[in-house]
mmCIF file of C-alpha atoms and ligand atoms in Angstrom:
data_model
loop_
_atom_site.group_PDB
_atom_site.id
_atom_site.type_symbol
_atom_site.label_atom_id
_atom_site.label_comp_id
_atom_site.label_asym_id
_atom_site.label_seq_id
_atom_site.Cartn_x
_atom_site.Cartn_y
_atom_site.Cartn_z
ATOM 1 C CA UNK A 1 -16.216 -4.389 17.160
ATOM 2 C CA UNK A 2 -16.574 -2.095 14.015
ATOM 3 C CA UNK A 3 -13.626 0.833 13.906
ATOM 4 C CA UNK A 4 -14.694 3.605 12.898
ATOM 5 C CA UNK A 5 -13.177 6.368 10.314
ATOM 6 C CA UNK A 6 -11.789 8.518 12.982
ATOM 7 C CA UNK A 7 -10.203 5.415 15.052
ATOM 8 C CA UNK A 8 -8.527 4.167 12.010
ATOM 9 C CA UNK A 9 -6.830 7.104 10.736
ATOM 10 C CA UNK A 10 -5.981 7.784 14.748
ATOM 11 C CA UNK A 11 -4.836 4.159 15.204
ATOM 12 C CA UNK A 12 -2.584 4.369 11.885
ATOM 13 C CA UNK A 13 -1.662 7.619 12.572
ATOM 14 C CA UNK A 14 -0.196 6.256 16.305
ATOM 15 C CA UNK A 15 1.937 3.436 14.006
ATOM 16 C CA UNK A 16 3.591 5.843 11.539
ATOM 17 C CA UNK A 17 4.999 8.315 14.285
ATOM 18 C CA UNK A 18 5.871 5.274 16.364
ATOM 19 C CA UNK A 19 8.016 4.028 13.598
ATOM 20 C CA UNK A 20 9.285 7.114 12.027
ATOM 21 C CA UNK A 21 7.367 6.918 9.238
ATOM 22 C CA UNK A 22 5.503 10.175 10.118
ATOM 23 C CA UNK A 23 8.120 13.011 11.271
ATOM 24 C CA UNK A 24 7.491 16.747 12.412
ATOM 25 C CA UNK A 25 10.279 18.933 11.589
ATOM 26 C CA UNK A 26 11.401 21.306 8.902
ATOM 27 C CA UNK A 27 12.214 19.087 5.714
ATOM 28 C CA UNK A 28 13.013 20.012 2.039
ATOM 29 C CA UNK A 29 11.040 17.785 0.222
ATOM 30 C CA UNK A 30 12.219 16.667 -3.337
ATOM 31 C CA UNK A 31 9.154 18.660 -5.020
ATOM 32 C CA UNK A 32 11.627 21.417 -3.872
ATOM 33 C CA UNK A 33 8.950 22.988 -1.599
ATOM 34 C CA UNK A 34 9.405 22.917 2.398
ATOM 35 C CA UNK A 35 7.406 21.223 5.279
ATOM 36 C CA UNK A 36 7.398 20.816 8.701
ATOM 37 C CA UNK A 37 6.104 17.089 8.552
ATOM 38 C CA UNK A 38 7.423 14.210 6.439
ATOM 39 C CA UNK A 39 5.861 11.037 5.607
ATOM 40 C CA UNK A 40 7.665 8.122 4.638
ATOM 41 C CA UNK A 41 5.946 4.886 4.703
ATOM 42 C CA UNK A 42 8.453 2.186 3.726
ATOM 43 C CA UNK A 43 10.080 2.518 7.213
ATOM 44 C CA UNK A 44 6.523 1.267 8.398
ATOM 45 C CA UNK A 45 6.964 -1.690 6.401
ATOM 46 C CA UNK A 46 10.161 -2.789 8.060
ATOM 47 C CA UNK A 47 7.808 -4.242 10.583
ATOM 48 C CA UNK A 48 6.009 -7.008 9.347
ATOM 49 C CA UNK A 49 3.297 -6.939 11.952
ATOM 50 C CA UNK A 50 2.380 -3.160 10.930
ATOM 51 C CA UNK A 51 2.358 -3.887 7.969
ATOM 52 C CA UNK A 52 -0.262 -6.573 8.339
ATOM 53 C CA UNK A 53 -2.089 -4.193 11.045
ATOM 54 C CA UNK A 54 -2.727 -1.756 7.800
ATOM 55 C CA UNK A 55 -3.789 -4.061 5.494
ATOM 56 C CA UNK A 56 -6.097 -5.928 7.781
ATOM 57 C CA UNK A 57 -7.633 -2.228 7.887
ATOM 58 C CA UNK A 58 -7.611 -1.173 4.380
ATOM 59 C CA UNK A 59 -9.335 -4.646 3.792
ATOM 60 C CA UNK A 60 -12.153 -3.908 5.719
ATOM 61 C CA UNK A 61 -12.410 -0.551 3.868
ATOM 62 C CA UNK A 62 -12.318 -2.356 0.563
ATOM 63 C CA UNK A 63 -15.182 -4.727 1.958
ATOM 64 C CA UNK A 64 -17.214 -2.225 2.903
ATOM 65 C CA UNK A 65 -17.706 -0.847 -0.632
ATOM 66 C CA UNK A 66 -17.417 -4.449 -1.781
ATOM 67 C CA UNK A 67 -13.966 -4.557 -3.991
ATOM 68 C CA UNK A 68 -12.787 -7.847 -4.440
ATOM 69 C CA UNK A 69 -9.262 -8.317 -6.047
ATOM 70 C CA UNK A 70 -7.867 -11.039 -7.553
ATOM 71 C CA UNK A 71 -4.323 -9.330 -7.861
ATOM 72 C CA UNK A 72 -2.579 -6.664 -5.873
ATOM 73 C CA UNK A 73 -0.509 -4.384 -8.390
ATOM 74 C CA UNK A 74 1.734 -1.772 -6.480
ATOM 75 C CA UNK A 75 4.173 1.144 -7.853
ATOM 76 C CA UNK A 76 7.717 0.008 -7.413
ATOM 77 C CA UNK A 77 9.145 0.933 -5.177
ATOM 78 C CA UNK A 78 7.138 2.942 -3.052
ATOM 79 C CA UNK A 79 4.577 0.224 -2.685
ATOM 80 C CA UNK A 80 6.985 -2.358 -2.602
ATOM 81 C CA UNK A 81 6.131 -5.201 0.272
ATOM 82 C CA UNK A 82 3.099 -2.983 0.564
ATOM 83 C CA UNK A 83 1.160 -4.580 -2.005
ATOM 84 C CA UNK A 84 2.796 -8.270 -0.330
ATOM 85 C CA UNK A 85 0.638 -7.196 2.779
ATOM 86 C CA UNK A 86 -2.323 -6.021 1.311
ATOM 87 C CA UNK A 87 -2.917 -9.336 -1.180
ATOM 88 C CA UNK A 88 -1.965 -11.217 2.154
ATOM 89 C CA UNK A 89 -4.640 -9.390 4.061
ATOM 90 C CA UNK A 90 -6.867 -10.111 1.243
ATOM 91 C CA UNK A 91 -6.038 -13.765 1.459
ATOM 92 C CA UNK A 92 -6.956 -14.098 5.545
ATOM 93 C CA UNK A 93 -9.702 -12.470 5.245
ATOM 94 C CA UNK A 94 -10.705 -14.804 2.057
ATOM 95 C CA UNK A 95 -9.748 -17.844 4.243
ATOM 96 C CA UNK A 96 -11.936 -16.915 7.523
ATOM 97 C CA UNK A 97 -15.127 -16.220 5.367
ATOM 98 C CA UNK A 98 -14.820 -19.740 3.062
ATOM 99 C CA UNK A 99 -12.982 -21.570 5.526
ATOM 100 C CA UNK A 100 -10.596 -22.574 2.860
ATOM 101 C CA UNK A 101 -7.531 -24.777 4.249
ATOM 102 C CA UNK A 102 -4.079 -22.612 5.073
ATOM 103 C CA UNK A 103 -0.967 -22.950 4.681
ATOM 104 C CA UNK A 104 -0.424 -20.548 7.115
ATOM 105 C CA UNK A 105 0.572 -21.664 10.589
ATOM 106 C CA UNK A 106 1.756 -25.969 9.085
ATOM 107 C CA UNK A 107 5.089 -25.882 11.347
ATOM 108 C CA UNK A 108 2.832 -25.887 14.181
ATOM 109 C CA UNK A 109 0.837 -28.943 13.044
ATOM 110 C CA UNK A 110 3.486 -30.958 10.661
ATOM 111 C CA UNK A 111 1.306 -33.812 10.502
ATOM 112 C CA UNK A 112 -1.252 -31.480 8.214
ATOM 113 C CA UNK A 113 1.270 -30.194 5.918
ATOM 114 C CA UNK A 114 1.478 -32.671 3.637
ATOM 115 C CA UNK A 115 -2.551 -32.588 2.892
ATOM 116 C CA UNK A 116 -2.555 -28.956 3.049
ATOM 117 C CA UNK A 117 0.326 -28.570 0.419
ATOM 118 C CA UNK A 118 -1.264 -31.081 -1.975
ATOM 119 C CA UNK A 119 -4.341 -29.653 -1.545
ATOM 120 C CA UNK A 120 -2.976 -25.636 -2.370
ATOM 121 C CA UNK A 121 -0.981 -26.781 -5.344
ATOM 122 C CA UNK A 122 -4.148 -27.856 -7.250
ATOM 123 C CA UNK A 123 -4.544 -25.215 -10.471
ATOM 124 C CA UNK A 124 -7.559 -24.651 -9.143
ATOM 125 C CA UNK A 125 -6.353 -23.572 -5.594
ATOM 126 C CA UNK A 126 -3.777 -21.627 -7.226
ATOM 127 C CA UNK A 127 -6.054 -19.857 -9.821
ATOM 128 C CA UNK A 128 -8.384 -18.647 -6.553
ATOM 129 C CA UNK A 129 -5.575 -17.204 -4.629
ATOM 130 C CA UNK A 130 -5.243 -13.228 -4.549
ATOM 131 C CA UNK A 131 -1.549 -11.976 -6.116
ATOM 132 C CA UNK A 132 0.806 -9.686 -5.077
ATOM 133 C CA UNK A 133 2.746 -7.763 -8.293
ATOM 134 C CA UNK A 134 4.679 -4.637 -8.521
ATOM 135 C CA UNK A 135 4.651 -2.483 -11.581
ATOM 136 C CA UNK A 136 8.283 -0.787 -12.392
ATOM 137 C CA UNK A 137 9.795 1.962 -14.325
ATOM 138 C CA UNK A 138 12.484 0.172 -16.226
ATOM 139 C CA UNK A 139 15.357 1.042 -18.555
ATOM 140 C CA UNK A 140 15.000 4.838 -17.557
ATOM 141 C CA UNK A 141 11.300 4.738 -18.323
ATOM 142 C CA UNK A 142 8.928 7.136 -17.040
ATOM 143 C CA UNK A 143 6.098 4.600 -17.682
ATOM 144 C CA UNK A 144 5.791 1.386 -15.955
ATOM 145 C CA UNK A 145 5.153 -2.009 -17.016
ATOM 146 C CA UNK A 146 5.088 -5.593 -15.143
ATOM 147 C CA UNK A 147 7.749 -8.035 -15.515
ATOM 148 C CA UNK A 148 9.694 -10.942 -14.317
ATOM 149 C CA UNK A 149 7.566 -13.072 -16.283
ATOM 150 C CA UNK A 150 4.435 -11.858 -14.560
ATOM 151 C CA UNK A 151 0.885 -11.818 -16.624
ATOM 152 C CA UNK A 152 -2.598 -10.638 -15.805
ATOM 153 C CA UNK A 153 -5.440 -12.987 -17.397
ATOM 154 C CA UNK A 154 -8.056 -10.564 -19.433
ATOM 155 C CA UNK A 155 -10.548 -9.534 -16.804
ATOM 156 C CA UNK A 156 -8.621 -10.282 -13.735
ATOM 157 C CA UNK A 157 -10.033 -7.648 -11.165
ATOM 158 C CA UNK A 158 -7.133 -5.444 -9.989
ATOM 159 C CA UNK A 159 -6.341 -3.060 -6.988
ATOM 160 C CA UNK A 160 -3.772 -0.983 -7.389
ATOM 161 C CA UNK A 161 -1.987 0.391 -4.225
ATOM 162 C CA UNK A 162 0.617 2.991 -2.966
ATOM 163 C CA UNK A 163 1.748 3.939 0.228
ATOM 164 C CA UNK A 164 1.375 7.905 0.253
ATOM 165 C CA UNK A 165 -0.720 8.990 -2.504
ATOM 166 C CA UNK A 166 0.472 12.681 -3.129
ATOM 167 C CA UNK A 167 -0.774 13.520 -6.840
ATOM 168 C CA UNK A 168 -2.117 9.986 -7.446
ATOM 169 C CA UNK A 169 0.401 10.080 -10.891
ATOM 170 C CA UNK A 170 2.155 6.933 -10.466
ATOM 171 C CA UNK A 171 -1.341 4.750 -9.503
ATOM 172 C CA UNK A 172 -2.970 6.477 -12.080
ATOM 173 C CA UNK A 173 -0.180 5.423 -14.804
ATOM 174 C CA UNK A 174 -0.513 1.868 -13.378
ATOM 175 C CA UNK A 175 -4.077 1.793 -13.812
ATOM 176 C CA UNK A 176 -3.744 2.535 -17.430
ATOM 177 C CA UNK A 177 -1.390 -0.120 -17.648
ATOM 178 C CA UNK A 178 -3.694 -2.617 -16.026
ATOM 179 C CA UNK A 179 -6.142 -1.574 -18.336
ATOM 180 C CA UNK A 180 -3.915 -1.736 -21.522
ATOM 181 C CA UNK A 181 -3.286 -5.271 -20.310
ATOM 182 C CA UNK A 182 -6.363 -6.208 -20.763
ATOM 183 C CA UNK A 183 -7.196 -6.689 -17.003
ATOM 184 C CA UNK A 184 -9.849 -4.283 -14.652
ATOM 185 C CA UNK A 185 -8.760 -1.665 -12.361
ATOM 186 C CA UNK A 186 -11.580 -1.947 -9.756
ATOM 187 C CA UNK A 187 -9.971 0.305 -6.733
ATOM 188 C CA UNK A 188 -7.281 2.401 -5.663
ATOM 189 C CA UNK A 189 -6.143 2.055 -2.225
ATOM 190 C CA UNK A 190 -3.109 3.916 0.382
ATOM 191 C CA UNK A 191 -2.356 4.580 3.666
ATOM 192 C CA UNK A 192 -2.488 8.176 3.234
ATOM 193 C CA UNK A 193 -3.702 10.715 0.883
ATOM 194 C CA UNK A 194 -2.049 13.798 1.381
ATOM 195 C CA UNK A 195 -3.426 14.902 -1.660
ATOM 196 C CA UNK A 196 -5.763 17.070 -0.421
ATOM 197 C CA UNK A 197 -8.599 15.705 -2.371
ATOM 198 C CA UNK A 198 -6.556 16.374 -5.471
ATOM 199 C CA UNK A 199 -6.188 12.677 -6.400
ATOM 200 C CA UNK A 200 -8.936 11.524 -8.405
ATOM 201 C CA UNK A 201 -9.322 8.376 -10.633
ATOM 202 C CA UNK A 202 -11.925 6.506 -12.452
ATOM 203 C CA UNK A 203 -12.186 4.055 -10.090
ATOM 204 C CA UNK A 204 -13.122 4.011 -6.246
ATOM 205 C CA UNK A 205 -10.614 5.447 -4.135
ATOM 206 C CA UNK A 206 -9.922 4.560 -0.489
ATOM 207 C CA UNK A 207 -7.230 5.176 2.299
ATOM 208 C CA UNK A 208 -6.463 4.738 5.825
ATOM 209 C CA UNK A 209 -5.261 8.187 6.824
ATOM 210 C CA UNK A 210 -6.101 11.717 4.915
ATOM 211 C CA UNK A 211 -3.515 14.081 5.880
ATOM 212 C CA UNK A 212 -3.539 17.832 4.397
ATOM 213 C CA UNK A 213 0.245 18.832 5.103
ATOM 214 C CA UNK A 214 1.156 22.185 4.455
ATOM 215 C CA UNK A 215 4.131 22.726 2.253
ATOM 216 C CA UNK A 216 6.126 26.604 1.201
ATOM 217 C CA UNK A 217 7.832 27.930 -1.238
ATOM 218 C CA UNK A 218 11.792 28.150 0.614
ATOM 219 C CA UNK A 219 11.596 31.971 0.235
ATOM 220 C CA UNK A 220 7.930 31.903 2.395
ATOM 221 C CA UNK A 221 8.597 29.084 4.920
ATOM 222 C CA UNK A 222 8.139 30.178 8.305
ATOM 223 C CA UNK A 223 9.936 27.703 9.672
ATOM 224 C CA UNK A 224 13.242 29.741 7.275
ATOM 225 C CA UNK A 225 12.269 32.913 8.672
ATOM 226 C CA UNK A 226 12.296 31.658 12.478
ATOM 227 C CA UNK A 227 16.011 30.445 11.666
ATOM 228 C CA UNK A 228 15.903 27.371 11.298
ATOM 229 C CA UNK A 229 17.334 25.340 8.121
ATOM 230 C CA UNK A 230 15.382 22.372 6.262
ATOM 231 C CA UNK A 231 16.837 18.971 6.478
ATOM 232 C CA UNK A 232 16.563 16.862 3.462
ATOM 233 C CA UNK A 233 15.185 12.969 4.748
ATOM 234 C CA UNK A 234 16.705 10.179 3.672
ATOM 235 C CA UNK A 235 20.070 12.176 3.148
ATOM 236 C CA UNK A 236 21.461 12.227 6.754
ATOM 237 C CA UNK A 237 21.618 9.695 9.416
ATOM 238 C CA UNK A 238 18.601 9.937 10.472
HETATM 239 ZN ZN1 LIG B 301 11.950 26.066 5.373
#
């Protein structure tokens, strides 16, 4: 069965609310500006089986306009684990389509590991297998850069991914990186836009969920002027 558009973003939209990701309240966001919804995707990724849920969907996005990464570079740290699941995602779909041996799943058949292992190690099984990177702001930096000994090879084909795209600044600083590097930016890829359309880059751009959330000035919020006060997420307990 294909899913369409409308089941996706109501199917992902189900797993954020479930998990808290997606609240409805009054929040002060830390733009400044007020909203009565809240997004905030890395509680999502606390479970490992949503998180695989959503990349197994964005993959079949990205297949339908035929992107094929070799590495998955994400914005640390609000893609972190994100772009884990997404290169994973990449990987099983990879394997079901060449039939290429697993590793996934050898505690279940030890007699197999050993073959399987020797097999994976090969450069050549290596070189073919889609990576998972995050980029970082480090030493106070606003601009990011990949380290930890991490390199892209000239002309590797890279998706970058966040979780919430709400300007599309940070992916489109790490796409500039990728290209500085020497490597391709082929996509850009989140669960949700919220950007209202705003977010444009040079490359395709693709998400599970497009969300236009309102958001006021303090001294126009509606949700002020009915009394109640703005609770800044992340702050409290809950
Ligand atoms: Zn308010």
């Amino acid at each position: 069965m294909v899913l369409t558009s409308t089941t996706i973003e109501s199917t992902v939209g189900d797993v954020l609310k479930a998990v808290g990701a997606w609240r409805t309240g009054h929040f002060l966001l830390t733009s400044g500006l007020h909203s009565d919804q809240y997004m905030q995707c890395q509680r999502v990724m606390q479970y490992p089986q949503f998180g695989d849920l959503l990349a197994d969907l964005l993959v079949e996005k990205l297949a339908e306009i035929n992107v094929k990464p070799e590495v998955v570079v994400g914005p640390a740290l609000g893609a972190v684990h994100w772009e884990v699941f997404v290169a994973s995602a990449l990987e099983r779909k990879a394997l079901l389509e060449n039939s290429r041996s697993s590793l996934a799943g050898l505690l279940q058949r030890p007699e197999d590991t050993y073959k399987a292992v020797e097999q994976a190690i090969r450069p050549e099984s290596i070189n073919s297998m889609v990576k998972a990177v995050f980029a970082e702001r480090a030493g106070g930096s606003d601009e990011f850069s990949i380290r930890r000994g991490i390199e892209l090879d000239p002309g590797t084909k890279v998706l970058v991914v966040e979780d919430v795209t709400t300007t599309g600044g940070s992916a489109k600083k790490v796409v500039e990186l990728i290209s500085s590097l020497g490597a391709k930016p082929i996509a850009v890829a989140a669960i949700v836009d919220r950007s209202g359309g705003k977010a444009q880059f040079d490359v395709p751009f693709v998400s599970l969920l497009k969300l236009n959330l309102a958001t006021f000035q303090p001294e126009e919020c509606p949700l002020c002027k009915s009394g109640s006060s703005a609770e800044k997420p992340g702050s409290s307990k809950k």
